[in-house]
Amino acid sequence: MKRIRYLLLAVAVALTAASWGQSIAEREYWIDGDIANRLTLGESVASIDISALDYGLHSFTMRVKDNEGVWSSPVTQYFVIPRPNQAAASSIAAREYWIDGDIANRQTLDASVATIDISSLPIGAHRLTVRVKDDEGVWSSPVTQYFLIPSDQEDAESTIVRCLYWFDNDTDNCQTADVEGDNGTVTIDVSKLTAGEHTIYWRVGDSKGAWSEKVSGSLFRYTVPASGVGTFSAATAMALPEGLTPHYTTTMKQSGSRLYVNVEDISGNIVPAETGILLKGEGEASFTLLPSTDEATAPDNNTLVAVVESAHIDQTSGDYTNFMLKDGKFIKIAEAEGSIKMPANRAYLPVESTVINGSAKSIVLLWTDEEMATGIGKVATDEGTEAPAYNMNGQRVGRSYKGIVIVNGKKILKK
């Protein structure tokens, strides 16, 4: 008959009480993870009867509750009950191991084996579990260690071959694209994206089946209005693709019933951050704009105002009347409720109200590109039956006038 064994707890209880910082109201413990059959300890208990336990390795878990009813985190210790008259050291008769919890495919180790072949394992974290059996046929408890096969241990022949990408956290619609060419070019399908800002997420995979961590970036889809010109602004500097040219409005000059607004070109293809501009391109064509790391300075004399985030724009701001571009023409912002909610990434043009409320009846954009007809936005509702012509001084001229004239904002040479 097994003799009665006791597990002394006085030191453990004292250490727990000292670290708790509150008065201990209750103590409880359980053996081998059997929390359903946990037992309560009194304050004077210094030992626990473990005579009913089998020989071998066991766990002892304990927790305490303070006078406010809060339980501590459980603390676990392991202990061994040896067999009677067992030798101090028994010899190891067998060894076995398995990888990543696959005990069904465990392998046997000889006494002389010091290494394990892991060449077939993929890149990433893995776990190795080992146990041994003594000469009495008793297996030890399994011991597990974690190890990592990092990507920098791949051979030189490993190459990036594919890309997995998705937009705006829409992981249900992930797309896969092959990496092409020596420069690693990937063709991304953006045809289904709506106009506006989007976030793209991607991972790349190599020829050995390993995948990189997730990386993200932003892009902007812009569709040119049918008129061939629209306003644009963004919170960060944006690089324009081929087919889009940036412009901005500058000085204004009234002549008769018309207000002429000069349009200047922006050199290069970078749109400065938080700067309202005009974008010219093929009508209804769509383009992808990407953030730029290059510096770009906003023009000092730009009269367009950026609307980076959607906002209500009043018809008037102080001494100015605000105009928005529509169908290639600047028109006065609607009077309904005194403002209009302008979409994000647009711009508007403020004009001195005294000019608009006076004799000026239309706005004419004077482009440096003489081949593009300028849109006219009527302020008043009256429409002329024939477009008048003006000389370069803004004076209205007749049909017989010779030289450069402006008709509907387009410069024409009459001979």
Coordinates of C-alpha atoms in Angstrom, one line a residue, residues 214-377:
K214 CA 0.7 42.7 -45.6
V215 CA 1.7 46.1 -47.0
S216 CA -0.7 49.0 -47.8
G217 CA -0.7 52.2 -49.9
S218 CA -3.1 54.7 -51.3
L219 CA -4.2 55.7 -54.8
F220 CA -6.8 58.0 -56.3
R221 CA -9.1 57.3 -59.3
Y222 CA -10.0 60.4 -61.3
T223 CA -12.5 60.6 -64.1
V224 CA -12.2 63.6 -66.4
P225 CA -15.6 65.3 -66.9
A226 CA -17.1 65.1 -70.4
S227 CA -16.0 68.8 -71.0
G228 CA -12.4 67.8 -70.8
V229 CA -11.6 69.8 -67.7
G230 CA -12.3 69.5 -64.0
T231 CA -11.2 70.7 -60.6
F232 CA -9.0 68.6 -58.2
S233 CA -7.3 68.7 -54.8
A234 CA -5.8 66.2 -52.4
A235 CA -4.4 66.2 -48.8
T236 CA -1.0 65.0 -50.1
A237 CA 1.1 65.7 -53.2
M238 CA -0.1 63.5 -56.1
A239 CA 1.8 62.4 -59.2
L240 CA -0.2 62.7 -62.4
P241 CA 0.0 60.0 -65.1
E242 CA 0.4 60.7 -68.8
G243 CA -2.7 62.2 -70.3
L244 CA -3.5 64.7 -67.4
T245 CA -2.1 68.2 -67.3
P246 CA -2.4 70.5 -64.2
H247 CA -3.4 74.2 -64.3
Y248 CA -4.4 77.0 -62.0
T249 CA -6.3 80.3 -62.2
T250 CA -4.6 83.6 -61.5
T251 CA -5.5 87.2 -62.3
M252 CA -8.9 88.4 -63.3
K253 CA -9.9 91.3 -65.5
Q254 CA -13.3 92.6 -66.3
S255 CA -14.2 93.9 -69.8
G256 CA -17.7 94.9 -70.5
S257 CA -20.1 92.1 -69.3
R258 CA -17.3 89.5 -69.1
L259 CA -14.9 88.6 -66.4
Y260 CA -11.7 87.1 -67.9
V261 CA -9.7 84.7 -65.7
N262 CA -6.2 83.7 -66.7
V263 CA -5.2 80.1 -66.5
E264 CA -1.6 79.1 -66.1
D265 CA 0.2 75.8 -66.5
I266 CA 1.8 74.0 -63.5
S267 CA 5.3 72.7 -64.6
G268 CA 5.9 69.0 -64.1
N269 CA 3.4 66.3 -63.2
I270 CA 3.1 66.8 -59.4
V271 CA 0.0 68.3 -57.8
P272 CA 1.0 70.2 -54.5
A273 CA -0.8 69.1 -51.4
E274 CA -4.0 70.9 -50.4
T275 CA -3.9 73.0 -53.6
G276 CA -7.0 73.5 -55.8
I277 CA -6.2 73.0 -59.5
L278 CA -7.7 72.4 -62.9
L279 CA -7.0 69.0 -64.6
K280 CA -7.3 68.8 -68.3
G281 CA -7.6 65.5 -70.2
E282 CA -9.7 63.4 -72.5
G283 CA -13.3 63.7 -71.6
E284 CA -14.7 60.7 -69.5
A285 CA -11.3 59.0 -69.4
S286 CA -10.2 57.5 -66.1
F287 CA -6.8 57.8 -64.5
T288 CA -5.0 56.5 -61.5
L289 CA -3.1 59.1 -59.4
L290 CA -0.5 58.0 -56.8
P291 CA 1.0 59.8 -53.8
S292 CA 4.3 61.5 -54.6
T293 CA 7.4 61.7 -52.4
D294 CA 8.7 64.6 -54.5
E295 CA 8.3 68.1 -53.1
A296 CA 6.0 70.5 -55.0
T297 CA 5.3 74.1 -54.1
A298 CA 1.8 75.6 -54.5
P299 CA 1.7 78.7 -56.8
D300 CA 1.5 81.9 -54.8
N301 CA -1.1 83.5 -57.1
N302 CA -3.5 80.6 -57.4
T303 CA -7.1 81.8 -56.9
L304 CA -8.7 78.3 -56.7
V305 CA -9.6 77.1 -53.2
A306 CA -9.1 73.4 -52.4
V307 CA -11.9 71.2 -50.9
V308 CA -9.9 68.2 -49.6
E309 CA -12.8 66.8 -47.6
S310 CA -16.5 67.0 -48.5
A311 CA -17.9 70.2 -47.1
H312 CA -20.7 72.7 -47.4
I313 CA -19.5 75.7 -49.4
D314 CA -21.5 78.9 -49.0
Q315 CA -22.6 80.9 -52.0
T316 CA -20.8 83.9 -50.5
S317 CA -17.7 84.2 -48.3
G318 CA -17.3 87.8 -47.0
D319 CA -16.8 90.0 -50.1
Y320 CA -16.6 87.1 -52.5
T321 CA -19.1 85.0 -54.4
N322 CA -18.1 81.4 -54.9
F323 CA -18.3 79.5 -58.2
M324 CA -18.0 75.8 -59.0
L325 CA -17.0 74.2 -62.3
K326 CA -19.7 72.3 -64.1
D327 CA -19.7 71.1 -67.7
G328 CA -16.6 73.2 -68.3
K329 CA -18.1 76.4 -67.0
F330 CA -17.8 78.2 -63.7
I331 CA -21.3 78.7 -62.3
K332 CA -22.5 80.4 -59.1
I333 CA -23.0 77.9 -56.3
A334 CA -26.7 77.1 -55.8
E335 CA -28.6 79.5 -53.6
A336 CA -30.6 76.7 -52.0
E337 CA -30.1 77.0 -48.2
G338 CA -27.2 79.3 -49.0
S339 CA -24.6 76.6 -49.6
I340 CA -23.9 73.4 -51.5
K341 CA -22.2 70.2 -50.3
M342 CA -19.1 69.9 -52.5
P343 CA -17.6 66.4 -52.9
A344 CA -14.1 65.8 -51.6
N345 CA -11.0 66.4 -53.7
R346 CA -12.6 69.3 -55.7
A347 CA -11.9 73.1 -55.8
Y348 CA -14.0 76.3 -56.3
L349 CA -13.3 79.8 -57.5
P350 CA -14.1 82.9 -55.3
V351 CA -14.8 86.1 -57.2
E352 CA -15.3 89.6 -55.7
S353 CA -19.0 90.1 -55.3
T354 CA -18.9 93.7 -56.4
V355 CA -17.8 92.6 -59.8
I356 CA -20.4 89.9 -60.2
N357 CA -23.2 92.0 -58.9
G358 CA -22.3 94.8 -61.3
S359 CA -21.9 94.7 -65.0
A360 CA -20.2 91.3 -65.4
K361 CA -22.5 88.7 -66.8
S362 CA -20.2 85.8 -67.6
I363 CA -16.8 84.3 -66.7
V364 CA -14.3 83.4 -69.4
L365 CA -11.2 81.2 -68.8
L366 CA -8.2 82.3 -70.9
W367 CA -6.1 79.2 -71.4
T368 CA -2.5 79.4 -72.6
D369 CA -3.4 76.6 -74.9
E370 CA -5.1 78.5 -77.7
E371 CA -6.5 75.3 -79.3
M372 CA -8.9 74.6 -76.5
A373 CA -12.3 76.4 -76.5
T374 CA -13.0 78.0 -73.1
G375 CA -16.3 77.4 -71.2
I376 CA -18.4 80.3 -70.2
G377 CA -20.5 80.2 -67.0

